[in-house]
Coordinates of C-alpha atoms and ligand atoms in Angstrom, one line a residue:
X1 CA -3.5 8.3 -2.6
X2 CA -0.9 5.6 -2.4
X3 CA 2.4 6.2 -4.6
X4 CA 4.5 9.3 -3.9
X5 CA 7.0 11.4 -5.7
X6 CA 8.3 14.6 -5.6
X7 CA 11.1 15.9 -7.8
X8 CA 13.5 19.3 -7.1
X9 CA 15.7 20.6 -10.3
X10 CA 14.9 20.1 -13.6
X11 CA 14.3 17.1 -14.3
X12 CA 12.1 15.6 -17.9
X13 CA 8.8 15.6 -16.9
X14 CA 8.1 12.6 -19.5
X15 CA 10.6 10.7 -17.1
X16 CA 9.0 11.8 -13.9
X17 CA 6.1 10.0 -15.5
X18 CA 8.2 6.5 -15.9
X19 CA 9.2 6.9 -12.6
X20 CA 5.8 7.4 -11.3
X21 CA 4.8 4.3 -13.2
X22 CA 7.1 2.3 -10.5
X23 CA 4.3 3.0 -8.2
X24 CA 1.7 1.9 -10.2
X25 CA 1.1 -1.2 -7.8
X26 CA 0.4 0.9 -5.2
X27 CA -2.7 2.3 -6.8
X28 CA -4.1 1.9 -10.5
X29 CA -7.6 3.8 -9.9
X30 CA -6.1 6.9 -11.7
X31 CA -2.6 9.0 -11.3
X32 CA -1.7 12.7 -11.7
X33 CA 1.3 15.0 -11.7
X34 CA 1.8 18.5 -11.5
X35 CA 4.4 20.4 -12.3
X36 CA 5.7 24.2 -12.0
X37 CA 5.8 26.3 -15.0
X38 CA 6.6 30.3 -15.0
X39 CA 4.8 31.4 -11.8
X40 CA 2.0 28.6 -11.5
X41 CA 1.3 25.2 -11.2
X42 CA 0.0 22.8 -13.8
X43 CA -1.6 19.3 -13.8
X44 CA -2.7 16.1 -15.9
X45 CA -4.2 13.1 -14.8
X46 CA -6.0 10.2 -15.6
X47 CA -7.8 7.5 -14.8
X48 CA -6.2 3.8 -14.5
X49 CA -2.3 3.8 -14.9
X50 CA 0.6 6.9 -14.6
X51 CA 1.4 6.1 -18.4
X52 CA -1.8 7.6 -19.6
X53 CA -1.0 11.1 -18.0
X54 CA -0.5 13.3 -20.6
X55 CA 2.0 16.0 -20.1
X56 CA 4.4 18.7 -22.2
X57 CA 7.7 17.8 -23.3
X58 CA 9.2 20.1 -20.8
X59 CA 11.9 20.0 -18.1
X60 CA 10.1 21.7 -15.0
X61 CA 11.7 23.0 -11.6
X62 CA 9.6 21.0 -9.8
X63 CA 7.4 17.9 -10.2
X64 CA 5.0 16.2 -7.5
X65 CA 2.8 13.1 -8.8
X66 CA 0.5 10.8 -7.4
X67 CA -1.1 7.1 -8.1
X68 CA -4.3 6.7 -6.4
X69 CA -5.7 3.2 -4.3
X70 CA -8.8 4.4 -3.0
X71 CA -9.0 4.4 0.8
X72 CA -11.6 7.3 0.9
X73 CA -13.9 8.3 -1.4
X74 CA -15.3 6.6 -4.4
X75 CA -13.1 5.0 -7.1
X76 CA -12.2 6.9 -9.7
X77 CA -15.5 6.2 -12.5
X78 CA -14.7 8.9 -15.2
X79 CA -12.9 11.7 -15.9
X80 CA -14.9 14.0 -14.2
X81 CA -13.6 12.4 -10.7
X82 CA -9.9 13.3 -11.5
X83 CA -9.6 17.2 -9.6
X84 CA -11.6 15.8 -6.9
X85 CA -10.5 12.3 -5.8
X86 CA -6.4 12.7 -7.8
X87 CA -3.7 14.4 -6.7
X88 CA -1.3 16.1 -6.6
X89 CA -3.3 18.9 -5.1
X90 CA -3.0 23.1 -4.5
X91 CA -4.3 24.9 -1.6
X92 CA -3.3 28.4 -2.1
X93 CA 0.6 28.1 -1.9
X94 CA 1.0 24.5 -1.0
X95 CA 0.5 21.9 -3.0
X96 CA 1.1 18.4 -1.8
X97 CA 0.4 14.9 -2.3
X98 CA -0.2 12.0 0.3
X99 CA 0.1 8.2 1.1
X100 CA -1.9 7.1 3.8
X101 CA -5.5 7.3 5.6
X102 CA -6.7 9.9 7.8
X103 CA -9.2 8.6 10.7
X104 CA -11.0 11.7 12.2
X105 CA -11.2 13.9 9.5
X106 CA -14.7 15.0 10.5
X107 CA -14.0 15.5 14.2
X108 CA -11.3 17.9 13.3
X109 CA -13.1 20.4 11.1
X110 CA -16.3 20.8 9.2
X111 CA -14.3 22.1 5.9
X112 CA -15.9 19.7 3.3
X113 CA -13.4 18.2 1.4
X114 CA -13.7 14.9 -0.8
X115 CA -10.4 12.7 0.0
X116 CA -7.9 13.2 2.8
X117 CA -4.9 14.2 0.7
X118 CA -7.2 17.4 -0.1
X119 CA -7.9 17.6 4.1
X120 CA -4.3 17.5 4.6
X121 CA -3.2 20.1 2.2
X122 CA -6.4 22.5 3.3
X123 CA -5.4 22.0 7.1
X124 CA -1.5 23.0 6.4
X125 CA -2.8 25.8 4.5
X126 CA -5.0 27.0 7.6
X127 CA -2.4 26.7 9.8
X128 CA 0.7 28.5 7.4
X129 CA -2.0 31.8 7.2
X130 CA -2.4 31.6 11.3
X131 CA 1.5 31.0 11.6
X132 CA 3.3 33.5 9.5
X133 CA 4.3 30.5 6.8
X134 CA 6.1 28.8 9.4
X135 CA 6.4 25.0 7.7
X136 CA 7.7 22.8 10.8
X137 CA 5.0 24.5 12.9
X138 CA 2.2 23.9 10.3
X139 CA 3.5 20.5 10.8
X140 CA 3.5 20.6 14.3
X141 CA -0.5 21.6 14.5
X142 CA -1.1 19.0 11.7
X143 CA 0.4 16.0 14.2
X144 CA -1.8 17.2 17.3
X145 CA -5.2 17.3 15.5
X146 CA -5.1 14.8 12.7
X147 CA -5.3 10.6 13.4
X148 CA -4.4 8.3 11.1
X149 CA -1.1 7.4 8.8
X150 CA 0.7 10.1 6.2
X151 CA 3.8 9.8 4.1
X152 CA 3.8 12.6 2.2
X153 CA 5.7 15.0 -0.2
X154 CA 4.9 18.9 -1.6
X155 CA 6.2 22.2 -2.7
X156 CA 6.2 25.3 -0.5
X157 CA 7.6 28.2 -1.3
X158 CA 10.0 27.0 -4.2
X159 CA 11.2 23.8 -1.4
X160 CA 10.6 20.6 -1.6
X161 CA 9.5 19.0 1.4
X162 CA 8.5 15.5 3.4
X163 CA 7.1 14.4 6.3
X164 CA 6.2 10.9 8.1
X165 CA 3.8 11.1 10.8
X166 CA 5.3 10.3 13.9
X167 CA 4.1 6.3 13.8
X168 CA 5.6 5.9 10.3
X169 CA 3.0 4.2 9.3
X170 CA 3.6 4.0 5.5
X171 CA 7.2 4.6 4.0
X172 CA 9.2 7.3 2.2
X173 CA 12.9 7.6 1.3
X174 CA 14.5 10.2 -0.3
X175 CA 18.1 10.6 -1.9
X176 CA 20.1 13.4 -4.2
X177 CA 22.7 14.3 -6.4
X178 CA 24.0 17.4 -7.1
X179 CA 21.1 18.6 -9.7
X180 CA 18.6 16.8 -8.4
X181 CA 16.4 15.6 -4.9
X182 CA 14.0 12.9 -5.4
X183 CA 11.3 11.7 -2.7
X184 CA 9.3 8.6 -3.3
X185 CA 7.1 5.7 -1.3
X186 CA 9.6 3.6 -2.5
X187 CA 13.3 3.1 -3.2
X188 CA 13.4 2.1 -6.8
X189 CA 11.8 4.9 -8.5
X190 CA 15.4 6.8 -7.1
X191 CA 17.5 4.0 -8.5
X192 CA 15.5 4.4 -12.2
X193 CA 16.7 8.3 -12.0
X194 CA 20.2 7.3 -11.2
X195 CA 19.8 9.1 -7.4
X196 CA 21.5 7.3 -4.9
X197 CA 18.8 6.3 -2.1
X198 CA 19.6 8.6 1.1
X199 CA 17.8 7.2 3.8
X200 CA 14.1 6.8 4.8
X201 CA 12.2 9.8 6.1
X202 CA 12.6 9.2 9.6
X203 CA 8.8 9.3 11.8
X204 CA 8.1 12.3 13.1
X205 CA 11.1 13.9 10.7
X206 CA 10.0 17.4 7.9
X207 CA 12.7 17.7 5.4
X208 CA 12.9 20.9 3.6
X209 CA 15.2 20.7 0.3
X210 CA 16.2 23.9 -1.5
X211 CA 17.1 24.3 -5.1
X212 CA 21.0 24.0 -4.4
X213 CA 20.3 20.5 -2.8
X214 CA 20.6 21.9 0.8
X215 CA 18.6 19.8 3.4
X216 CA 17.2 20.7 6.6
X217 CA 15.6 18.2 8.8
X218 CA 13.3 19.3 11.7
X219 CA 12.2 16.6 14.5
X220 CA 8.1 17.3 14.6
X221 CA 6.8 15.0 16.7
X222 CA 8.3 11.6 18.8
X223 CA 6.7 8.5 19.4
X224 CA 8.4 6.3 21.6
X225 CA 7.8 3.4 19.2
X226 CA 6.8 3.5 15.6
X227 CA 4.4 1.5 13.9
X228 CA 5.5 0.2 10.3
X229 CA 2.7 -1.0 8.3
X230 CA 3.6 -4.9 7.8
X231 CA 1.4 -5.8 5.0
X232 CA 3.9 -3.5 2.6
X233 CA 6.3 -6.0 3.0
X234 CA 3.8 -8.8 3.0
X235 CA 2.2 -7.5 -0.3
X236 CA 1.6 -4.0 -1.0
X237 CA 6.0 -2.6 -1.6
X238 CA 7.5 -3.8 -4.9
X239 CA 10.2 -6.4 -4.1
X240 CA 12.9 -3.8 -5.3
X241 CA 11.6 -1.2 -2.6
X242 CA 14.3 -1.1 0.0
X243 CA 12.4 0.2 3.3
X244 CA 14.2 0.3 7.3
X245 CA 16.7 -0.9 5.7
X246 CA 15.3 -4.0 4.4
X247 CA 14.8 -5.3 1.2
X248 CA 11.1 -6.5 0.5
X249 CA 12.2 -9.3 -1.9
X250 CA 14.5 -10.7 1.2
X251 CA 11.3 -10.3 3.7
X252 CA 9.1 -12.2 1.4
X253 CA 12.2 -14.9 0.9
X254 CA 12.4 -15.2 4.6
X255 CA 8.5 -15.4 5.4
X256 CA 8.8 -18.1 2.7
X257 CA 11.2 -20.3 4.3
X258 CA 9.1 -19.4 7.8
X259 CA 6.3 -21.2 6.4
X260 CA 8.0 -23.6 5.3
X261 CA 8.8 -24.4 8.9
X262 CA 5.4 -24.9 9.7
X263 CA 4.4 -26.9 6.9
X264 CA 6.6 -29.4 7.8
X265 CA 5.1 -29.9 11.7
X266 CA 1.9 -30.8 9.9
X267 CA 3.7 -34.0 8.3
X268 CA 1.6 -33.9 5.4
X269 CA 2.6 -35.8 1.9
X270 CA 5.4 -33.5 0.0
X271 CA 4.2 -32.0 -2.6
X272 CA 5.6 -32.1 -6.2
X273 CA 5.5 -29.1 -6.8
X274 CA 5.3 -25.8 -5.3
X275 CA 3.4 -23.3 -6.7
X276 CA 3.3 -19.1 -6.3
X277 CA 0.1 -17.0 -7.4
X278 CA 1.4 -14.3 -9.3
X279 CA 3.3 -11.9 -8.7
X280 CA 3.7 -11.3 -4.9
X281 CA 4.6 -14.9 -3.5
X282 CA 7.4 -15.6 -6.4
X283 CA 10.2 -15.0 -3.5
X284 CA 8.2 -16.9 -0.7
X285 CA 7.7 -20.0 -3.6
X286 CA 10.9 -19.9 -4.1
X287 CA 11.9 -20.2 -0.6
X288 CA 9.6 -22.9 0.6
X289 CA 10.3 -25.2 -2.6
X290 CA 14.0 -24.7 -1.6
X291 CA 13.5 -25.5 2.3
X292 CA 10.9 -28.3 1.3
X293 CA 13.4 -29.5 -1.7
X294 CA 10.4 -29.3 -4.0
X295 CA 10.8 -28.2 -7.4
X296 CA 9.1 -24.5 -7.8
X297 CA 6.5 -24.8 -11.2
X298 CA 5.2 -21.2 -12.5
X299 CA 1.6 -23.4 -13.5
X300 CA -0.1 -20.6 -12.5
X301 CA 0.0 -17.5 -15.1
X302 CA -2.0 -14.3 -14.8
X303 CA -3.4 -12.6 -17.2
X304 CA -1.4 -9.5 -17.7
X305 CA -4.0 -7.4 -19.5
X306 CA -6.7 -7.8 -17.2
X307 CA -7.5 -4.7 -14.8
X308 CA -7.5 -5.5 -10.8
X309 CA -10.0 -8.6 -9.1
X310 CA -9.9 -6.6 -5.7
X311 CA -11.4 -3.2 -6.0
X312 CA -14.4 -4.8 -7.6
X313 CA -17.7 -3.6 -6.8
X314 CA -20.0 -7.0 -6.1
X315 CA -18.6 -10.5 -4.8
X316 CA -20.1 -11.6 -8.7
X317 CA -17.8 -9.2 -10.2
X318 CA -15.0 -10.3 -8.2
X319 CA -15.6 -13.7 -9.3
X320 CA -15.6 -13.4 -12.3
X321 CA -13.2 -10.9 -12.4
X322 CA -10.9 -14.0 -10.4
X323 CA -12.2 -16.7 -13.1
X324 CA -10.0 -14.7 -15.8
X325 CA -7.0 -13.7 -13.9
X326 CA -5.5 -16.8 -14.8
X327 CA -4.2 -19.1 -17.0
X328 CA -3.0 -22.7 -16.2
X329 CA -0.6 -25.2 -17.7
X330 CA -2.7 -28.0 -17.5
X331 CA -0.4 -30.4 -18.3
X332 CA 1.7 -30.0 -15.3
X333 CA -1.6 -30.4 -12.9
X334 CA -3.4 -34.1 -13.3
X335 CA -3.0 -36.3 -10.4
X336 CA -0.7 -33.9 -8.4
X337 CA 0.1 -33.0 -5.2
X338 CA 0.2 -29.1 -5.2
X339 CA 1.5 -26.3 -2.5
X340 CA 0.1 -23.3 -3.5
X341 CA 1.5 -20.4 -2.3
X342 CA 0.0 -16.5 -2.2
X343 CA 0.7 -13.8 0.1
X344 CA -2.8 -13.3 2.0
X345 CA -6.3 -14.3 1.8
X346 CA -8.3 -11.8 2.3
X347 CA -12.1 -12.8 1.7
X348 CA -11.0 -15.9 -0.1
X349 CA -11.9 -15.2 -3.4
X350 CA -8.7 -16.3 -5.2
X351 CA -7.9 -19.0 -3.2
X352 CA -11.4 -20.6 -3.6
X353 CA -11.2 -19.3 -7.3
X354 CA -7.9 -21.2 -7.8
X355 CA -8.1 -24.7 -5.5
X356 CA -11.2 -25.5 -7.5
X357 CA -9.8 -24.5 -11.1
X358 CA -6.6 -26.9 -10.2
X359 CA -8.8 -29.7 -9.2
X360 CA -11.2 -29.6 -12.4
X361 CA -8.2 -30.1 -14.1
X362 CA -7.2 -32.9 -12.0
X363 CA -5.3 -32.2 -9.1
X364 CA -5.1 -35.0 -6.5
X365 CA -4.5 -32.7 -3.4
X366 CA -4.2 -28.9 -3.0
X367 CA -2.4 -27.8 -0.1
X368 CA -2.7 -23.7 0.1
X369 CA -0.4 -21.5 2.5
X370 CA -1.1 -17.3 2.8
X371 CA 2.2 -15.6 3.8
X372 CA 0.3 -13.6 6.1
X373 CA -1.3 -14.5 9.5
X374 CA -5.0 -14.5 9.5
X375 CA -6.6 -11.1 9.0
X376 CA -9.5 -10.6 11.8
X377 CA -9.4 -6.8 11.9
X378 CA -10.1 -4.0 9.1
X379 CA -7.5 -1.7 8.1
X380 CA -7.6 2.0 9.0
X381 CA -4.3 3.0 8.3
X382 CA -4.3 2.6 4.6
X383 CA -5.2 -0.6 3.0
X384 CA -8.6 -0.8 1.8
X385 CA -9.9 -3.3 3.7
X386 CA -11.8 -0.9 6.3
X387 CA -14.6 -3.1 7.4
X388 CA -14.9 -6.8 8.9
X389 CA -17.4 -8.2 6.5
X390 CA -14.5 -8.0 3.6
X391 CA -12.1 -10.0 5.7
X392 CA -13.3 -14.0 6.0
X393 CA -10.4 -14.3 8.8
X394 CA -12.8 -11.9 10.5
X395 CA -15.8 -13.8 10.7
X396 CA -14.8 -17.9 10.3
X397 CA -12.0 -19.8 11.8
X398 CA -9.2 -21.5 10.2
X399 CA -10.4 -24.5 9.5
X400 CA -13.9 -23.3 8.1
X401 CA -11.4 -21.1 5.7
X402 CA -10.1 -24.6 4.5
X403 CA -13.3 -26.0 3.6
X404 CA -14.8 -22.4 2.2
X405 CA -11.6 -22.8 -0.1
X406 CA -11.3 -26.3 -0.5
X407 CA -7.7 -27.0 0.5
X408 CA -6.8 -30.3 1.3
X409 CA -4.9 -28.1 4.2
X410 CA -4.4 -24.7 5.0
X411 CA -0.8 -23.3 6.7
X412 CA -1.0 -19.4 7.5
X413 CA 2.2 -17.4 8.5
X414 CA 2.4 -17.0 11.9
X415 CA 2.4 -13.5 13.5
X416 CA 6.2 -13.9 15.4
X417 CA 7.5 -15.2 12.4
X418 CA 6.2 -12.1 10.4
X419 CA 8.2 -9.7 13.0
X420 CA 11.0 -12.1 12.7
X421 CA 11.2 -12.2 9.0
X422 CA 10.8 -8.1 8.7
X423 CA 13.6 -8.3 11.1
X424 CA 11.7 -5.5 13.3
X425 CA 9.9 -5.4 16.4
X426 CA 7.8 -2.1 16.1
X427 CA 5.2 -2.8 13.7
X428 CA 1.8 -2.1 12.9
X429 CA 0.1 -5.3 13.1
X430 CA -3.5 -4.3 13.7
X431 CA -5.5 -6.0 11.1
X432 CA -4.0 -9.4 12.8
X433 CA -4.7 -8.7 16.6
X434 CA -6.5 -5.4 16.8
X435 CA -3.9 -3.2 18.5
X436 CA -4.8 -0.1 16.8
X437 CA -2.2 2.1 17.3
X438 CA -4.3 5.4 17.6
X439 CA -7.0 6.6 19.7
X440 CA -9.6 7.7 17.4
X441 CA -8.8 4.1 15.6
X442 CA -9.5 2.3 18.7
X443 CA -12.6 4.9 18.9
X444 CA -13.8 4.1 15.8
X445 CA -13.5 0.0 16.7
X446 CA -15.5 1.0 19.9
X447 CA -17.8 2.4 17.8
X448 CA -18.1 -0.9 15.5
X449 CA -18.6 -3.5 18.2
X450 CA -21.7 -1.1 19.7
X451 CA -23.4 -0.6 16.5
X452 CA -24.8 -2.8 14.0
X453 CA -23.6 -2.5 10.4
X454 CA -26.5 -1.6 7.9
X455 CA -24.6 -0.4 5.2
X456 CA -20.7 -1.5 3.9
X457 CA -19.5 1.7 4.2
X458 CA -15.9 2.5 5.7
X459 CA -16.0 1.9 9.6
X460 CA -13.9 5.4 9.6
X461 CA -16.3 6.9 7.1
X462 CA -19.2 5.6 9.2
X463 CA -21.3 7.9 10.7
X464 CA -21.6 6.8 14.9
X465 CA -23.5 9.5 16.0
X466 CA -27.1 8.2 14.6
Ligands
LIG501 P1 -9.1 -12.5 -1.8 O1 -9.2 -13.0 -3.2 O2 -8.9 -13.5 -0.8 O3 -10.2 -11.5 -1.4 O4 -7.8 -11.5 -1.8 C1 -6.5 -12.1 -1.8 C2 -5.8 -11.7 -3.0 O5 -5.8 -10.3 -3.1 C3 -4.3 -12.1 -2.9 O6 -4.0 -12.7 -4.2 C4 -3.6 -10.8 -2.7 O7 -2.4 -10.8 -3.5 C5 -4.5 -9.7 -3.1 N1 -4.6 -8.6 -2.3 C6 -4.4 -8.5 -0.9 N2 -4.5 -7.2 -0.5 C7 -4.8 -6.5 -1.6 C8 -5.0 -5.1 -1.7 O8 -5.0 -4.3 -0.8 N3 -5.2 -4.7 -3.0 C9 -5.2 -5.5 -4.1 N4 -5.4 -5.1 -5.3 N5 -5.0 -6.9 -3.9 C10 -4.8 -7.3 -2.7
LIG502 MG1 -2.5 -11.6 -5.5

């Protein structure tokens, strides 16, 4: 699961459902809430985005919902998928849902469940029957045995609650007003409901909200640094979400102008035009046209309507997935020099896809820059790209990347000016220099670099023992 939200006091449960579709970029496989009506629980969910979820026109107590970006488990094929890959989801009187990825599910019990939101809920559940329904303690047993990241939200006995694992891997904020408490991945879904934002969930931090807006905050576990997942600034947070205090539109402004910086030391011919792929490097575009006095040119267009190029199955899929993504003004392109900006490139698919579609059409030179640093390491911690073989940075060097692509010249972000431009120092930066920031993800790397890869399954779903 990817998007969170959980909503205390009545609130219109065909809103919650607009506010969940503010976290459709963080996952579009499918999307589910759940609600509580009389004495139980209900759900709807559906495959592709929150605005197909079909639910009552009803007012409920309390409202969790979900958008899903597979990180385990298959993607979401039919229908049939929804109870067991979708949340929200119940285990006897939790129910919960979960951003994040959980490493060691299989080293920590045998219970067979399908997706790690379902883990997590099963393995609170276990522990509130052993405990007496003790929450913070549940929580407590949950830190100690389980590896990985988890934002998460859920209703326990009538409360709403959050919790951040200790490295605060992925974010959560939370805010309230007298009638209601809203907790969400990210900040603007509480600006939509008129909720002033609060504060982030602190790592390490279980809130417990009752119905009359009371809060109680309990310290779980410390780490003596935390380990903020960079790529949601770099791509993954809508440029609205205001995280640590920062806004992801300013981030993306400022790793804009960064690379700018370094454009200029390779004192190549200016460009006439800057250009962003849509939507994620608008603000860096705009920043590097600015710093390089280039105009900015939107010549570049995406097709709106089309579902996403990077959860496809085969690399043909993906290409031709790529090939009608966009749409170019090709008037603006013949005989130009072009600086094309995007926010990563992960197996080099769109760049490739887009350096050769400019020069069909003419282009004299294409110079491409990625906003983020080379990525040589797989992600375990929540963004699915959990194995090296997806991840050219992984395998090829830089300027091999330039001639894969075709660029006339490549400029990547470098990683200081990524901490600099996030404007914080403890960040989790492992898919650009392999500092995993948990044991059993440095285990499970071990684990890579002694076996051979037959199959292109998930290093943390892998199998080692065979
Ligand atoms: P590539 O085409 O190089 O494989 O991937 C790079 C493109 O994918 C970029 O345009 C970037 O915006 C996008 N991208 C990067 N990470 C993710 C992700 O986790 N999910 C999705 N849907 N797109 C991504
Ligand atoms: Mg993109």
């Amino acid at each position: 699961m990817c998007g969170v939200l959980g909503i205390l006091g009545n609130f219109q449960l065909k809103m919650a459902r607009d506010l969940l579709l503010l976290l459709t970029h963080r996952g579009q496989d499918a999307a589910g809430l759940l609600w509580s009506d009389e004495n139980s629980f209900k759900t709807s969910k559906a495959m592709g985005n929150p605005g197909k979820i079909e639910v009552p026109e009803i007012s409920p107590k309390h409202i969790l919902g979900s958008t899903r970006y597979p990180t385990t488990g298959k993607r979401v094929v039919s229908s049939d998928d929804l109870d067991t890959f979708v949340g929200p989801f119940n285990s006897d009187d939790i129910s919960m849902t979960h951003n994040g990825n959980i490493t060691n599910m299989s080293s920590v019990s045998n219970i067979q469940v399908d997706c790690d939101s379902e883990f997590i809920a099963e393995r609170l559940s276990i522990h509130l029957k052993a405990n007496g329904g003790n929450l913070p303690d549940a929580f407590k047993k949950l830190e100690g045995e389980v590896d990985g990241s988890f934002s998460l939200t859920g209703l326990y006995q009538e409360k709403l609650f959050a919790y951040r694992d200790s490295h605060g891997f992925k974010p959560l904020v939370f805010g309230r007003t007298k009638k209601n408490t809203i907790v969400a991945s990210e900040s603007q879904v509480l600006d939509m409901a008129e909720v002033p934002l609060e504060r982030d969930v602190y790592p390490g931090e279980l809130l417990i909200f009752d119905q009359k807006g009371t809060m109680e905050s309990h310290s779980i576990s410390q780490n003596s640094t935390h380990s903020h997942c960079f790529f949601e600034y770099v791509y993954f947070a809508h440029p609205a979400a205001k995280m640590e205090n920062q806004l992801v539109y300013d981030v993306r402004f400022r790793l804009g102008r960064a690379l700018a910086h370094s454009f200029l030391k390779l004192n190549l011919e200016v460009p006439d035009y800057v250009v962003p792929v849509p939507d994620t490097s608008r603000p860096a575009a705009q920043a590097m046209a600015e710093t390089l006095s280039v105009p900015m040119r939107e010549i570049i267009l995406k097709n709106r309507y089309l579902g996403r190029t990077f959860i496809a199955g085969s690399q043909e899929e993906r290409n031709s997935m790529a090939k009608s993504k966009y749409i170019y003004l090709d008037d603006k392109i013949s005989g130009k020099t072009i600086l094309v900006v995007d926010d990563s490139i992960v197996r080099g698919t769109t760049a490739k896809m887009i350096i050769t579609d400019l020069k069909k059409r003419g282009a004299a030179k294409v110079y491409f820059a990625a906003t983020c640093p080379p990525q040589t390491h797989p992600c375990y911690y929540g963004i699915d790209i959990a194995t090296d073989s997806e991840l050219i940075a992984c395998t090829t060097d830089i300027n091999s990347i330039a001639d894969f692509i075709g660029a006339d010249a490549l400029i990547y972000q470098e990683q200081h000016t990524v901490e600099n431009a996030i404007g914080l120092k403890d960040l989790c930066l492992a898919c650009l220099d392999g500092n995993y920031p948990t044991e059993h993800a440095r285990k499970i790397r071990n684990n890579v670099s002694q076996h051979s890869s037959t199959t292109n399954q998930r290093d943390y779903e892998r199998d080692f023992s065979q």
